Amino acid sequence: MATISDVAALAGVSTATVSRALNGKPTVAPDLVARVLAAAAELGYRPNGLARSLRRQVTAVVALVISDVENPFFTAIARGVEDTAQAAGYSVMLCNADEDAVKERQYVDAAVQERVAGVIISPTGTPATAAALLDSGTPVVAVDRPLAGARCDTVLVDSRLAATQATEHLIAQGYQRIGCVTGPAGVPTADDRLAGYHDGIAAAGRRVSQRLVRRCEYKAAGAERAGESLLGEREPPDAILVGNSVMAVGVLKALARGALRPGRDVGIVSFDDAPWATLVDPPLTVVAQPAYEIGTLAADMLLARIGTRGDEPKTATLNARLLVRGSSRRH
Amino acid sequence: MATISDVAALAGVSTATVSRALNGKPTVAPDLVARVLAAAAELGYRPNGLARSLRRQVTAVVALVISDVENPFFTAIARGVEDTAQAAGYSVMLCNADEDAVKERQYVDAAVQERVAGVIISPTGTPATAAALLDSGTPVVAVDRPLAGARCDTVLVDSRLAATQATEHLIAQGYQRIGCVTGPAGVPTADDRLAGYHDGIAAAGRRVSQRLVRRCEYKAAGAERAGESLLGEREPPDAILVGNSVMAVGVLKALARGALRPGRDVGIVSFDDAPWATLVDPPLTVVAQPAYEIGTLAADMLLARIGTRGDEPKTATLNARLLVRGSSRRH
DNA sequence: TTGAAAGCGCTAACAG
DNA sequence: CTGTTAGCGCTTTCAA
């Protein structure tokens, strides 16, 4: 592949002039610019981004590490990050940690080593990964979940409040035994949603039964088993709060297997307004998180942080909206 | 951030020794290795990947450029690519071209400039982008769609055959006026699916009516309008073949708005077995493409190509499977 | 306005 | 087994 020296030789100028011409510096004579451009085109010259970044000590790439590419919530965040970052001239390198702390660590290390301009991450992982990221000095914004034991810019949604509202809604609908299927212990969103569920139950003067709570990976398969187990209880729930839309797929399958109808037999509210939520029958009541806005806001915060490293970390907490549809109405 | 010289100074050795020690070369005395490791740890040293790649003339990153992150088909491919590439020691940089030729071009240029080891792409774009990629000498594998006017390793699915089979299935079910909603003209998968639909109609000795065909972006919104327009025809279709699962969301919404029930009122077959396909009522009949396998196979081909540049481009064509469910059964 | 030259951080000959 | 040195391709002083 042609280098800047090849272009310089062909154009009969120095590499410095080629560099200046190609970077649109105003201090190059027009005819030289033309010669350089012609030579570059003839050779099919593509500047080496590695060399450029090494020299300039900056890259125009931000990494976005998400915990599950197959979750529409995270892909919507990705769209938001992308739109904002691209408008500012950055490429977005999307990395799928797949809810796996090891993969996450690999991606974080790779991003740091490639000296990306910044990292937006929905952390799956351990304090060690968080520390590695922070210590590197790379600007970081955490989304969806706080970065374990570390202070950095953060964009969250008030999951706990939203879960409380969802639970209160189910109670208001007359459901008596409300269950909850949420993510693994230690994952902040999963814990928050469970806490909010507790809040809602308690606010109604009822007691939480551990028999009505299931925790598993934020995946459909686990949620399906959890749903089946819940429905197999001696006194099964008549409503379920589900931790995200991927899990909702599993829980709805479990209901279908038991020939139970959402709403009428078992009230269902799930986090995340997936594209298919209105297609199921009855339509799924959801807690809609502003995923795209999370992405744009996180990207804005990251760009600001890349600009000015100094100031205090900020946390933005957005609100979710309960969209009541048929799956949580008894009639 | 600490550099290799800082580590060398602290350990009291040369940078060469640091490099060798850190890269596990066997020719370093154990005590020096220990000193180097200690120094690196103390300084929180992170090797600069840019410098390393520049020097070595290779990167351990492959780019995957997909046409829509919000389409489960592509995210499943991404999972396949990732699993295979990571096992071989590569990071995967996922780029979302969003069915936009301009974005795609930006990502391809960025990938080439960052000197990634290889690119896997589901091309949205123009021959110019394809040429830019091929000319760069970067190993390339095209997935889902061939790279416009360019010869390279390719992994496809026989969409046309699958569309024919889906159409024949609808005919066998007794549907009389079968329509088709597919992607934009010029997108190979969209054209193939339409061609297969034609094949199926023709094989039954029927004539294709242009009034029953709609083409639009591979997006839900467009497909919803297309569905409404189709159902608004004076003689509307009694069955529809839908180009992908994102579009199926739109078409099903259009049906719901018209109070039409899939299967009974309008038979539906869609490409791609989305996670929610069995949750709708009746369950959606789909043409299931082996998305994950496309990803693993493409990654295998890319890794082989990175190893040995020389040989002839290969094309692998996988088969899709028709999964008959309720939405295409009249009873 | 242009060129010569240094150097970003690292690896790989080549000597010793 | 270790150090010296050159150089990957680019940008950016510093001189001219």
Coordinates of C-alpha atoms (C1' of nucleotides) in Angstrom, one line a residue, chain B residues 4 19 45 48 51-52 55, chain C residues 8-14:
Chain B
I4 CA 8.0 1.2 27.3
S19 CA 9.4 -5.8 24.8
Y45 CA 1.9 0.2 31.9
N48 CA 0.4 1.3 22.9
A51 CA 2.7 1.8 17.9
R52 CA 2.8 -1.9 18.1
R55 CA 5.6 -1.5 13.7
Chain C
dC8 C1' 5.3 9.4 18.5
dG9 C1' 6.0 3.9 21.0
dC10 C1' 7.1 -0.1 19.6
dT11 C1' 9.5 -4.4 17.5
dA12 C1' 13.1 -6.9 15.2
dA13 C1' 17.5 -7.4 13.1
dC14 C1' 22.0 -7.4 14.3

